[in-house]
Amino acid sequence: MRKIAQHQNVFCKVSGLVTEADWKHWKADDFRPYLDVLFDAFGPNRLMFGSDWPVVCLLGTYRHVKQLVETYVKDFSQADREKIFGGNAALFYG
């Protein structure tokens, strides 16, 4: 991911977290090391939240997945949270 992030024109969608975890035993802290790498590599200007819907419905809810990322970014600025939860997607997809 760090190598990919070196290309400034590349954005990353934070998605598919729980579908790649142990479906019955995951907890929010399991994802911190992965989120650390993504946020360190891409920063809040090139990351966007994605729910992995409808696949996420196999093991959780949209709310569960969104809460994982919301908790991670709770201490980020309001402007950065707005980028991650919509602004970057609007910029990327136009």
PDB file of C-alpha atoms in Angstrom:
ATOM      1  CA  MET A   1       0.000   0.000   0.000  1.00  0.00           C
ATOM      2  CA  ARG A   2       2.830   2.373   0.785  1.00  0.00           C
ATOM      3  CA  LYS A   3       4.334   1.834  -2.650  1.00  0.00           C
ATOM      4  CA  ILE A   4       0.995   2.452  -4.349  1.00  0.00           C
ATOM      5  CA  ALA A   5       0.459   5.582  -2.234  1.00  0.00           C
ATOM      6  CA  GLN A   6       3.649   7.091  -3.648  1.00  0.00           C
ATOM      7  CA  HIS A   7       1.634   7.839  -6.790  1.00  0.00           C
ATOM      8  CA  GLN A   8      -0.121  11.088  -5.875  1.00  0.00           C
ATOM      9  CA  ASN A   9      -2.937  10.477  -8.380  1.00  0.00           C
ATOM     10  CA  VAL A  10      -4.033   7.295  -6.559  1.00  0.00           C
ATOM     11  CA  PHE A  11      -6.832   7.343  -3.995  1.00  0.00           C
ATOM     12  CA  CYS A  12      -7.782   4.481  -1.680  1.00  0.00           C
ATOM     13  CA  LYS A  13     -11.226   3.363  -0.591  1.00  0.00           C
ATOM     14  CA  VAL A  14     -11.333   2.090   2.999  1.00  0.00           C
ATOM     15  CA  SER A  15     -13.678  -0.822   2.431  1.00  0.00           C
ATOM     16  CA  GLY A  16     -13.966  -4.566   2.943  1.00  0.00           C
ATOM     17  CA  LEU A  17     -12.491  -4.508   6.431  1.00  0.00           C
ATOM     18  CA  VAL A  18     -14.824  -6.874   8.257  1.00  0.00           C
ATOM     19  CA  THR A  19     -15.382  -9.154   5.282  1.00  0.00           C
ATOM     20  CA  GLU A  20     -11.674 -10.031   5.384  1.00  0.00           C
ATOM     21  CA  ALA A  21     -11.620 -10.606   9.162  1.00  0.00           C
ATOM     22  CA  ASP A  22     -12.681 -13.551  11.297  1.00  0.00           C
ATOM     23  CA  TRP A  23     -16.409 -13.139  10.721  1.00  0.00           C
ATOM     24  CA  LYS A  24     -17.470 -14.312  14.175  1.00  0.00           C
ATOM     25  CA  HIS A  25     -14.736 -12.925  16.395  1.00  0.00           C
ATOM     26  CA  TRP A  26     -13.500  -9.585  15.046  1.00  0.00           C
ATOM     27  CA  LYS A  27     -13.279  -6.490  17.202  1.00  0.00           C
ATOM     28  CA  ALA A  28     -12.588  -2.886  16.250  1.00  0.00           C
ATOM     29  CA  ASP A  29      -8.992  -2.932  17.515  1.00  0.00           C
ATOM     30  CA  ASP A  30      -8.148  -5.704  15.029  1.00  0.00           C
ATOM     31  CA  PHE A  31      -8.255  -3.124  12.248  1.00  0.00           C
ATOM     32  CA  ARG A  32      -6.083  -0.411  13.812  1.00  0.00           C
ATOM     33  CA  PRO A  33      -2.761  -1.658  12.340  1.00  0.00           C
ATOM     34  CA  TYR A  34      -4.257  -1.742   8.849  1.00  0.00           C
ATOM     35  CA  LEU A  35      -5.884   1.649   9.213  1.00  0.00           C
ATOM     36  CA  ASP A  36      -2.604   3.017  10.570  1.00  0.00           C
ATOM     37  CA  VAL A  37      -0.838   1.971   7.362  1.00  0.00           C
ATOM     38  CA  LEU A  38      -3.554   3.385   5.110  1.00  0.00           C
ATOM     39  CA  PHE A  39      -3.777   6.721   6.873  1.00  0.00           C
ATOM     40  CA  ASP A  40      -0.016   7.041   7.113  1.00  0.00           C
ATOM     41  CA  ALA A  41       0.462   6.215   3.431  1.00  0.00           C
ATOM     42  CA  PHE A  42      -2.440   8.076   1.816  1.00  0.00           C
ATOM     43  CA  GLY A  43      -3.398  10.672   4.407  1.00  0.00           C
ATOM     44  CA  PRO A  44      -6.901  12.106   4.794  1.00  0.00           C
ATOM     45  CA  ASN A  45      -6.784  13.794   1.379  1.00  0.00           C
ATOM     46  CA  ARG A  46      -6.724  10.549  -0.631  1.00  0.00           C
ATOM     47  CA  LEU A  47      -8.803   8.151   1.460  1.00  0.00           C
ATOM     48  CA  MET A  48     -12.521   7.578   1.197  1.00  0.00           C
ATOM     49  CA  PHE A  49     -14.876   5.456   3.239  1.00  0.00           C
ATOM     50  CA  GLY A  50     -16.626   2.561   1.537  1.00  0.00           C
ATOM     51  CA  SER A  51     -19.055   0.202   3.250  1.00  0.00           C
ATOM     52  CA  ASP A  52     -18.533  -2.934   1.115  1.00  0.00           C
ATOM     53  CA  TRP A  53     -22.308  -3.165   0.872  1.00  0.00           C
ATOM     54  CA  PRO A  54     -24.010  -5.598   0.236  1.00  0.00           C
ATOM     55  CA  VAL A  55     -21.260  -8.087   1.124  1.00  0.00           C
ATOM     56  CA  VAL A  56     -20.981  -6.619   4.626  1.00  0.00           C
ATOM     57  CA  CYS A  57     -24.552  -7.764   5.290  1.00  0.00           C
ATOM     58  CA  LEU A  58     -23.256 -11.332   5.531  1.00  0.00           C
ATOM     59  CA  LEU A  59     -21.692 -10.579   8.892  1.00  0.00           C
ATOM     60  CA  GLY A  60     -22.604  -7.146  10.110  1.00  0.00           C
ATOM     61  CA  THR A  61     -24.262  -3.914   9.199  1.00  0.00           C
ATOM     62  CA  TYR A  62     -23.365  -0.710   7.436  1.00  0.00           C
ATOM     63  CA  ARG A  63     -23.407   0.950  10.859  1.00  0.00           C
ATOM     64  CA  HIS A  64     -20.770  -1.477  12.242  1.00  0.00           C
ATOM     65  CA  VAL A  65     -18.397  -0.799   9.381  1.00  0.00           C
ATOM     66  CA  LYS A  66     -18.905   2.950   9.436  1.00  0.00           C
ATOM     67  CA  GLN A  67     -18.367   3.047  13.199  1.00  0.00           C
ATOM     68  CA  LEU A  68     -14.970   1.350  12.787  1.00  0.00           C
ATOM     69  CA  VAL A  69     -13.691   4.166  10.618  1.00  0.00           C
ATOM     70  CA  GLU A  70     -15.532   6.898  12.546  1.00  0.00           C
ATOM     71  CA  THR A  71     -13.896   5.731  15.758  1.00  0.00           C
ATOM     72  CA  TYR A  72     -10.487   5.695  14.115  1.00  0.00           C
ATOM     73  CA  VAL A  73     -10.831   9.267  12.811  1.00  0.00           C
ATOM     74  CA  LYS A  74     -12.659  10.725  15.834  1.00  0.00           C
ATOM     75  CA  ASP A  75      -9.709  12.953  16.718  1.00  0.00           C
ATOM     76  CA  PHE A  76      -9.155  14.144  13.138  1.00  0.00           C
ATOM     77  CA  SER A  77     -10.302  17.615  12.191  1.00  0.00           C
ATOM     78  CA  GLN A  78     -13.891  18.059  11.028  1.00  0.00           C
ATOM     79  CA  ALA A  79     -12.565  19.003   7.571  1.00  0.00           C
ATOM     80  CA  ASP A  80     -10.571  15.752   7.307  1.00  0.00           C
ATOM     81  CA  ARG A  81     -13.527  13.653   8.460  1.00  0.00           C
ATOM     82  CA  GLU A  82     -15.715  15.324   5.833  1.00  0.00           C
ATOM     83  CA  LYS A  83     -13.144  14.481   3.155  1.00  0.00           C
ATOM     84  CA  ILE A  84     -12.998  10.827   4.214  1.00  0.00           C
ATOM     85  CA  PHE A  85     -16.788  10.464   4.434  1.00  0.00           C
ATOM     86  CA  GLY A  86     -17.712  12.041   1.138  1.00  0.00           C
ATOM     87  CA  GLY A  87     -15.556  14.907  -0.029  1.00  0.00           C
ATOM     88  CA  ASN A  88     -12.738  12.772  -1.440  1.00  0.00           C
ATOM     89  CA  ALA A  89     -15.197  10.504  -3.231  1.00  0.00           C
ATOM     90  CA  ALA A  90     -16.888  13.515  -4.819  1.00  0.00           C
ATOM     91  CA  LEU A  91     -13.496  14.836  -5.895  1.00  0.00           C
ATOM     92  CA  PHE A  92     -12.317  11.485  -7.245  1.00  0.00           C
ATOM     93  CA  TYR A  93     -15.485  10.383  -9.015  1.00  0.00           C
ATOM     94  CA  GLY A  94     -16.515  13.881 -10.046  1.00  0.00           C
TER      95      GLY A  94
END
